[in-house]
Amino acid sequence: MALAAPALEQAVDWEVAEQQIGLWQDAWHRFRRNRLAVLGAGLVLFLILVAFLSPLLVHFHLIWNPGTQDVANIEVGPAQAGHPLGSDELGRDTLSRLMFGSRISLSVGILVQGIILPIGMAIGLAAGYFGGRIDNLLMRFTDIWYAFPDLIFVLVLVSVFGPSLLTIFGAIALVNWVGLARLVRGQVLAIKEKEYIEAARSSGSAPLKLILKHLLPNALGPIIVTVVFGIPSAIFLEAVLSFLGVGIQPPTPTWGQMVFDGYEAIYANPSAVVLPALAIGFTLLSFSFIGDGLRDALDPRMKR
Amino acid sequence: MAQTLLQVEDLHTQFFTSRGVVRAVDGVSLHIDVGETLGVVGESGCGKTITALSILRLVPDPGKIVSGRILFRGNDVVKMDDDEIRDFRGNDVAMIFQDPMTSLNPVTRIGSQIEEAMTAHKRFTPEQAKSRVIELLTRVRVPSAETRAKDYPHQFSGGMRQRAMIAMGLANEPSLLIADEPTTALDVTVQAQIIQLMKQLNRELGTAMMLITHNMALVASLCQRVVVMYAGRVVEEGPVEQIFKSPQHPYTWSLLRSVPRVDEARKDRLVSIKGLPPDLSNPPPGCKFHPRCPFVIDRCRVEEPPLGEVGPDQVARCWVLMRNVSEGDVATAKQSSISVAAAENLKAPVADIGTKSGS
Amino acid sequence: MMQAPEKAPLTTVAADPIILRVQDVYKHFPIAGFGGLAVRAVDGVDLEIRRGEALGLVGESGCGKSTLARLITALLPVTRGKIIFEGQEITKMRGGRLRRMRRKMQMIFQDPFASLDPRMTVGDIIQEPLDNYGIGSGKARQRRVQELLRLVGLNPNFTNRYPHEFSGGQRQRIGIARALAVNPSFIVCDEAVSALDVSIQAQIINLLQDLQREFNLTYLFIAHDLAVVRHLSDRIAVMYLGKIVETAGRNDIYDHPQHPYTRALLSSIPVPDPVVERTRAPILLKGEIPSPVNPPSGCRFHTRCPIARVPGICSEQEPPLEPHGQRDQLAACHFAGEK
Ligand SMILES: Nc1ncnc2c1ncn2[C@@H]1O[C@H](COP(=O)(O)OP(=O)(O)OP(=O)(O)O)[C@@H](O)[C@H]1O
Ligand SMILES: Nc1ncnc2c1ncn2[C@@H]1O[C@H](COP(=O)(O)OP(=O)(O)O)[C@@H](O)[C@H]1O
Ligand code: SF4
Ligand code: SF4
Ligand SMILES: [Mg+2]
Ligand SMILES: [Mg+2]
């Protein structure tokens, strides 16, 4: 480069103004600094581990089989007769039922969001990106959907199709996609007007690329947060259904079911109610902490 | 005969942030005479606004006036108690901001806001204040002032809002008006109206003015004297004619030659200043301008020059001074900004770039 | 290989000295819920841009400059009228054909903070047009991105950084590098320097000038700062309330303005020279620009014009854009040239 004379180098602006770290990395740093969020993430990881490992533990006889009825030891307290956390009115082990219950609760939370995500994104994106008549049509549809009270809607669906795992997941997803669709639409509408979208269009980006490379990544922050906040609400809804007796049917243990079952003997055997209630509470809290942490971490205005 | 109205002496205002201490105003001294118009110029972030806010003792948190004196008619503003400062702000000085919408209350009628400004400082009785509102709005040339006084801020256009702000500033007949970028948000034709208005007010009422701006042309149009600020310091000061004719500080020189003139056919390249203004929490040693200065010498990097006399009433803070710079160095300062080598490499037809190897 | 589908032979296209023709173009934005009412942002514009020139477009805020820019770059569809670029009517193009056309015309945006995708690295941003048009192989693309960075005076090793790590002036250069990536012949700069601090503004103005000379670019340079426009342009068009009211060479427009609006606009601008300022007498216009929803009848400048004959021809009849004054000068005024 003979032409790169000192005079030229002088005109070159080599400096960079601010810190030198990417946005996602930056977000990760902020997330890590939020103690509650990290605690929440730890707890959720632990629960996921429990959910995966519990069948294995049963297999090696480290815990009771959740269905086994230890008729000799009905409604014993914690640490009695080989039941670390006591047993229920049928003599089933509370610890093992709690551990197996986490499988249902977590899958309700996570799978339901997995169903909601594509529906909400597709409808929200279509409405926001195409606008006009498509937007009008889709949004009137979601408005009507939104007008039904959630619980009644789920109850109706469950009583029509029977309380199978599939119905319950489907029903909960069906009442929850509306919020996400609206959020995605709002995000897309806001981002669509940004100059960098125009810039991408004028550098020849096709619509699909615009959506995938520019719209989605920029809308992702709030979407992730909503999805994470959606997990505890789905868990809670399932618990309520179980408590009302229309949730996942026995003998499959779920936390809501356990509260419902133990409720009748709450004075005689409080741990059978308190423990699953605590499990629900802590799980909800953990996801909320994660959601809060993500919201702050993904907001670039929150400087470290 | 010129009587000093405001005298700022060695003012230091600092922000105590988590990143360290930001020396926003770092030893500024300046003065304004009665009835005079002083221009304060410099790039954004060089401390103009904070200097003005310090004079009003309105420095936002976490900022503090650390040392220095601000003498208004001989009284030190820095030492005033709460009552005195309120009185000072209400009766002696007024400030006009860049964006009039943020400084007007959106839910109160324009007329009432101006009225409140007057009655709050007990300068006028409510009856007097009422009749003065119309007078003031007429004075700043708001058409049909009587009916427009009943409007809310959003019903006013940008230029009208700025007029209303000026009317409010004048409400208590201050002897000093501080205007921070008063026309930056306005269109040229409206800007011309506001400049004309400020000139007239200065002439008719004898109000002294401190005009903060980055627009050199505005200073030429409105001011008698000019202070050039860089990195929280005054780097040059003097009468407008002299500063524009023979600026001595390289920064002033660059600023003046970085803007094209509408009344000249394109003659010359513009002078651009490389790099960015320094981070005021960690300013460079020696002359604060040295990393960007085209005429830097070794001494500049270690020792900061003092403000020295360079002409009648003109001072500058520089070891070299423009009158000692050679033609050749000036020409280098205006050189090409693109990389010629890169341009050559890029001229290959785009479709072929796959086959062309870099030189 | 890219050009293969294009039918027009290259030689005749290159011979046409007019690179862009805007013919009686309208853009009305309907106001939702107000029946037939619309913002008449661009309301009958005729304009020609010559190959290799820099045409300046000036006017007050809201007069339709940005809208016209977006119509010309086909980012917005026209309500009515024709825009012909290099002999082809782009107002009729859609989809892939339009995208291929766009390769020849790029845009530099006003806001250096809003015009770069915050979630993409600088390298990806500059490379995006190359990817879109399938130009070169991966390696060659990366090399070109680095050359482009060097060209605009940035460190070529910055490709992995994000836009938020750069200052306003540096970001604007990234935008310029992106616009140059595919060797366009025509670049629209919409207030490309307005958001920048004075000294940085000078850097970018110099850069744009050097690039034009180096690459034979044609510019449409939009700004509200007439001094900057005069410095950068060969010809200047003045816009008022959705219409072009005058076009002329950059010196003619200053020395012999024909339209009263041009005259007022030019006289409004202060000059950085206290000696000149002492005697400069600006023509002060009454009030501010009227609403583009319901522009005044006849000549739409008549509500503010210092020489308007109202009531009379000015409020009744719309003046056409016709030759007045110097060679190559057009003005839309019944009393063009009068003071
Ligand atoms: N998408 C839109 N919908 C409705 N009105 C619009 C839209 N875009 C622009 N307008 C209106 O069209 C008119 C012209 O706008 P435009 O942005 O072209 O002005 P401009 O000359 O570029 O102004 P500025 O100098 O402020 O950038 C304005 O009144 C504006 O409010
Ligand atoms: N609230 C604040 N906190 C920290 N630093 C500040 C604050 N306000 C201003 N500053 C810093 O003070 C310096 C001077 O600012 P300012 O007076 O507003 O500049 P100007 O008006 O010349 O553009 C800048 O470096 C700015 O970043
Ligand atoms: S002292 Fe040196 S670095 Fe500072 S302005 Fe003067 S010549 Fe430039
Ligand atoms: S036509 Fe009449 S109103 Fe319009 S600019 Fe000319 S003189 Fe003024
Ligand atoms: Mg400021
Ligand atoms: Mg615009």
mmCIF file of N, CA and C in Angstrom, chain B residues 41-102:
data_model
loop_
_atom_site.group_PDB
_atom_site.id
_atom_site.type_symbol
_atom_site.label_atom_id
_atom_site.label_comp_id
_atom_site.label_asym_id
_atom_site.label_seq_id
_atom_site.Cartn_x
_atom_site.Cartn_y
_atom_site.Cartn_z
ATOM 1 N N VAL B 41 -19.624 29.809 21.998
ATOM 2 C CA VAL B 41 -19.669 28.795 20.951
ATOM 3 C C VAL B 41 -18.763 27.620 21.280
ATOM 4 N N GLY B 42 -18.998 26.523 20.577
ATOM 5 C CA GLY B 42 -18.209 25.303 20.768
ATOM 6 C C GLY B 42 -19.041 24.105 20.346
ATOM 7 N N GLU B 43 -18.373 22.967 20.102
ATOM 8 C CA GLU B 43 -19.083 21.750 19.729
ATOM 9 C C GLU B 43 -19.970 21.282 20.874
ATOM 10 N N SER B 44 -20.874 20.350 20.595
ATOM 11 C CA SER B 44 -21.727 19.893 21.679
ATOM 12 C C SER B 44 -20.897 19.116 22.689
ATOM 13 N N GLY B 45 -21.254 19.263 23.960
ATOM 14 C CA GLY B 45 -20.533 18.569 25.020
ATOM 15 C C GLY B 45 -19.330 19.325 25.542
ATOM 16 N N CYS B 46 -19.118 20.566 25.104
ATOM 17 C CA CYS B 46 -17.923 21.276 25.573
ATOM 18 C C CYS B 46 -18.220 22.115 26.816
ATOM 19 N N GLY B 47 -19.444 22.085 27.318
ATOM 20 C CA GLY B 47 -19.719 22.730 28.595
ATOM 21 C C GLY B 47 -20.511 24.022 28.522
ATOM 22 N N LYS B 48 -21.066 24.340 27.371
ATOM 23 C CA LYS B 48 -21.795 25.598 27.227
ATOM 24 C C LYS B 48 -23.044 25.624 28.105
ATOM 25 N N THR B 49 -23.858 24.593 27.973
ATOM 26 C CA THR B 49 -25.109 24.562 28.723
ATOM 27 C C THR B 49 -24.851 24.523 30.224
ATOM 28 N N ILE B 50 -23.872 23.728 30.638
ATOM 29 C CA ILE B 50 -23.605 23.605 32.072
ATOM 30 C C ILE B 50 -23.092 24.936 32.631
ATOM 31 N N THR B 51 -22.328 25.682 31.841
ATOM 32 C CA THR B 51 -21.907 27.016 32.278
ATOM 33 C C THR B 51 -23.142 27.887 32.544
ATOM 34 N N ALA B 52 -24.084 27.859 31.602
ATOM 35 C CA ALA B 52 -25.291 28.668 31.761
ATOM 36 C C ALA B 52 -26.094 28.219 32.976
ATOM 37 N N LEU B 53 -26.241 26.902 33.119
ATOM 38 C CA LEU B 53 -27.020 26.389 34.248
ATOM 39 C C LEU B 53 -26.328 26.720 35.573
ATOM 40 N N SER B 54 -24.995 26.740 35.557
ATOM 41 C CA SER B 54 -24.270 27.104 36.772
ATOM 42 C C SER B 54 -24.582 28.552 37.163
ATOM 43 N N ILE B 55 -24.637 29.432 36.167
ATOM 44 C CA ILE B 55 -24.919 30.833 36.457
ATOM 45 C C ILE B 55 -26.270 30.961 37.146
ATOM 46 N N LEU B 56 -27.213 30.120 36.764
ATOM 47 C CA LEU B 56 -28.551 30.145 37.380
ATOM 48 C C LEU B 56 -28.621 29.256 38.609
ATOM 49 N N ARG B 57 -27.515 28.596 38.948
ATOM 50 C CA ARG B 57 -27.488 27.595 40.020
ATOM 51 C C ARG B 57 -28.528 26.507 39.781
ATOM 52 N N LEU B 58 -28.647 26.061 38.527
ATOM 53 C CA LEU B 58 -29.627 25.028 38.182
ATOM 54 C C LEU B 58 -28.928 23.753 37.701
ATOM 55 N N VAL B 59 -27.696 23.536 38.124
ATOM 56 C CA VAL B 59 -26.953 22.361 37.670
ATOM 57 C C VAL B 59 -27.681 21.090 38.126
ATOM 58 N N PRO B 60 -27.993 20.185 37.179
ATOM 59 C CA PRO B 60 -28.719 18.967 37.563
ATOM 60 C C PRO B 60 -27.831 18.007 38.352
ATOM 61 N N ASP B 61 -28.450 17.146 39.152
ATOM 62 C CA ASP B 61 -27.711 16.089 39.858
ATOM 63 C C ASP B 61 -27.054 15.173 38.834
ATOM 64 N N PRO B 62 -25.968 14.535 39.098
ATOM 65 C CA PRO B 62 -25.092 14.633 40.273
ATOM 66 C C PRO B 62 -24.035 15.738 40.142
ATOM 67 N N GLY B 63 -24.432 16.853 39.539
ATOM 68 C CA GLY B 63 -23.470 17.932 39.322
ATOM 69 C C GLY B 63 -23.424 18.919 40.473
ATOM 70 N N LYS B 64 -22.271 19.569 40.609
ATOM 71 C CA LYS B 64 -22.076 20.550 41.676
ATOM 72 C C LYS B 64 -21.114 21.626 41.210
ATOM 73 N N ILE B 65 -21.383 22.879 41.646
ATOM 74 C CA ILE B 65 -20.385 23.928 41.457
ATOM 75 C C ILE B 65 -19.326 23.684 42.514
ATOM 76 N N VAL B 66 -18.106 23.389 42.071
ATOM 77 C CA VAL B 66 -17.076 22.987 43.019
ATOM 78 C C VAL B 66 -16.319 24.192 43.552
ATOM 79 N N SER B 67 -16.022 25.133 42.651
ATOM 80 C CA SER B 67 -15.357 26.330 43.120
ATOM 81 C C SER B 67 -15.557 27.440 42.095
ATOM 82 N N GLY B 68 -15.177 28.638 42.476
ATOM 83 C CA GLY B 68 -15.305 29.784 41.588
ATOM 84 C C GLY B 68 -16.361 30.762 42.084
ATOM 85 N N ARG B 69 -16.381 31.922 41.450
ATOM 86 C CA ARG B 69 -17.350 32.940 41.847
ATOM 87 C C ARG B 69 -18.170 33.361 40.637
ATOM 88 N N ILE B 70 -19.428 33.676 40.879
ATOM 89 C CA ILE B 70 -20.298 34.202 39.831
ATOM 90 C C ILE B 70 -20.871 35.501 40.378
ATOM 91 N N LEU B 71 -20.275 36.597 39.996
ATOM 92 C CA LEU B 71 -20.697 37.870 40.566
ATOM 93 C C LEU B 71 -21.704 38.536 39.649
ATOM 94 N N PHE B 72 -22.919 38.762 40.186
ATOM 95 C CA PHE B 72 -23.921 39.492 39.435
ATOM 96 C C PHE B 72 -24.101 40.835 40.112
ATOM 97 N N ARG B 73 -23.772 41.898 39.445
ATOM 98 C CA ARG B 73 -23.744 43.230 40.046
ATOM 99 C C ARG B 73 -23.010 43.194 41.378
ATOM 100 N N GLY B 74 -21.936 42.440 41.441
ATOM 101 C CA GLY B 74 -21.123 42.409 42.652
ATOM 102 C C GLY B 74 -21.539 41.367 43.685
ATOM 103 N N ASN B 75 -22.738 40.761 43.560
ATOM 104 C CA ASN B 75 -23.155 39.740 44.530
ATOM 105 C C ASN B 75 -22.801 38.351 44.011
ATOM 106 N N ASP B 76 -22.267 37.501 44.888
ATOM 107 C CA ASP B 76 -21.855 36.171 44.466
ATOM 108 C C ASP B 76 -23.054 35.214 44.443
ATOM 109 N N VAL B 77 -23.421 34.781 43.251
ATOM 110 C CA VAL B 77 -24.554 33.876 43.083
ATOM 111 C C VAL B 77 -24.300 32.550 43.801
ATOM 112 N N VAL B 78 -23.042 32.102 43.806
ATOM 113 C CA VAL B 78 -22.705 30.814 44.412
ATOM 114 C C VAL B 78 -23.048 30.807 45.901
ATOM 115 N N LYS B 79 -22.952 31.987 46.549
ATOM 116 C CA LYS B 79 -23.160 32.040 47.993
ATOM 117 C C LYS B 79 -24.579 32.420 48.382
ATOM 118 N N MET B 80 -25.450 32.692 47.411
ATOM 119 C CA MET B 80 -26.803 33.148 47.746
ATOM 120 C C MET B 80 -27.598 32.065 48.463
ATOM 121 N N ASP B 81 -28.486 32.462 49.397
ATOM 122 C CA ASP B 81 -29.366 31.476 50.022
ATOM 123 C C ASP B 81 -30.605 31.284 49.136
ATOM 124 N N ASP B 82 -31.491 30.377 49.540
ATOM 125 C CA ASP B 82 -32.598 29.981 48.666
ATOM 126 C C ASP B 82 -33.484 31.149 48.238
ATOM 127 N N ASP B 83 -33.779 32.041 49.187
ATOM 128 C CA ASP B 83 -34.637 33.186 48.858
ATOM 129 C C ASP B 83 -33.964 34.099 47.843
ATOM 130 N N GLU B 84 -32.692 34.357 48.116
ATOM 131 C CA GLU B 84 -31.965 35.257 47.221
ATOM 132 C C GLU B 84 -31.876 34.674 45.809
ATOM 133 N N ILE B 85 -31.630 33.373 45.749
ATOM 134 C CA ILE B 85 -31.449 32.781 44.425
ATOM 135 C C ILE B 85 -32.768 32.807 43.657
ATOM 136 N N ARG B 86 -33.883 32.598 44.362
ATOM 137 C CA ARG B 86 -35.182 32.633 43.690
ATOM 138 C C ARG B 86 -35.443 34.046 43.156
ATOM 139 N N ASP B 87 -35.104 34.992 43.986
ATOM 140 C CA ASP B 87 -35.262 36.384 43.589
ATOM 141 C C ASP B 87 -34.394 36.711 42.374
ATOM 142 N N PHE B 88 -33.164 36.201 42.395
ATOM 143 C CA PHE B 88 -32.211 36.422 41.297
ATOM 144 C C PHE B 88 -32.742 35.831 40.001
ATOM 145 N N ARG B 89 -33.225 34.574 40.090
ATOM 146 C CA ARG B 89 -33.730 33.905 38.899
ATOM 147 C C ARG B 89 -34.972 34.603 38.354
ATOM 148 N N GLY B 90 -35.806 35.084 39.253
ATOM 149 C CA GLY B 90 -37.057 35.689 38.804
ATOM 150 C C GLY B 90 -36.857 37.064 38.218
ATOM 151 N N ASN B 91 -36.020 37.858 38.847
ATOM 152 C CA ASN B 91 -35.977 39.268 38.485
ATOM 153 C C ASN B 91 -34.774 39.693 37.665
ATOM 154 N N ASP B 92 -33.648 39.003 37.814
ATOM 155 C CA ASP B 92 -32.437 39.505 37.177
ATOM 156 C C ASP B 92 -32.052 38.748 35.905
ATOM 157 N N VAL B 93 -32.248 37.429 35.907
ATOM 158 C CA VAL B 93 -31.907 36.664 34.712
ATOM 159 C C VAL B 93 -33.085 35.810 34.282
ATOM 160 N N ALA B 94 -33.109 35.457 33.013
ATOM 161 C CA ALA B 94 -34.091 34.504 32.511
ATOM 162 C C ALA B 94 -33.390 33.649 31.478
ATOM 163 N N MET B 95 -33.874 32.408 31.326
ATOM 164 C CA MET B 95 -33.223 31.512 30.371
ATOM 165 C C MET B 95 -34.231 30.993 29.351
ATOM 166 N N ILE B 96 -33.798 30.904 28.104
ATOM 167 C CA ILE B 96 -34.619 30.352 27.022
ATOM 168 C C ILE B 96 -33.921 29.096 26.526
ATOM 169 N N PHE B 97 -34.688 28.001 26.399
ATOM 170 C CA PHE B 97 -34.071 26.727 26.029
ATOM 171 C C PHE B 97 -34.282 26.393 24.567
ATOM 172 N N GLN B 98 -33.540 25.352 24.139
ATOM 173 C CA GLN B 98 -33.578 24.944 22.734
ATOM 174 C C GLN B 98 -34.956 24.465 22.312
ATOM 175 N N ASP B 99 -35.534 23.596 23.120
ATOM 176 C CA ASP B 99 -36.818 23.021 22.743
ATOM 177 C C ASP B 99 -37.914 23.650 23.582
ATOM 178 N N PRO B 100 -38.665 24.581 23.001
ATOM 179 C CA PRO B 100 -39.648 25.297 23.807
ATOM 180 C C PRO B 100 -40.745 24.377 24.334
ATOM 181 N N MET B 101 -41.017 23.254 23.638
ATOM 182 C CA MET B 101 -42.131 22.405 24.067
ATOM 183 C C MET B 101 -41.846 21.781 25.429
ATOM 184 N N THR B 102 -40.592 21.414 25.683
ATOM 185 C CA THR B 102 -40.321 20.757 26.955
ATOM 186 C C THR B 102 -40.301 21.740 28.113
#
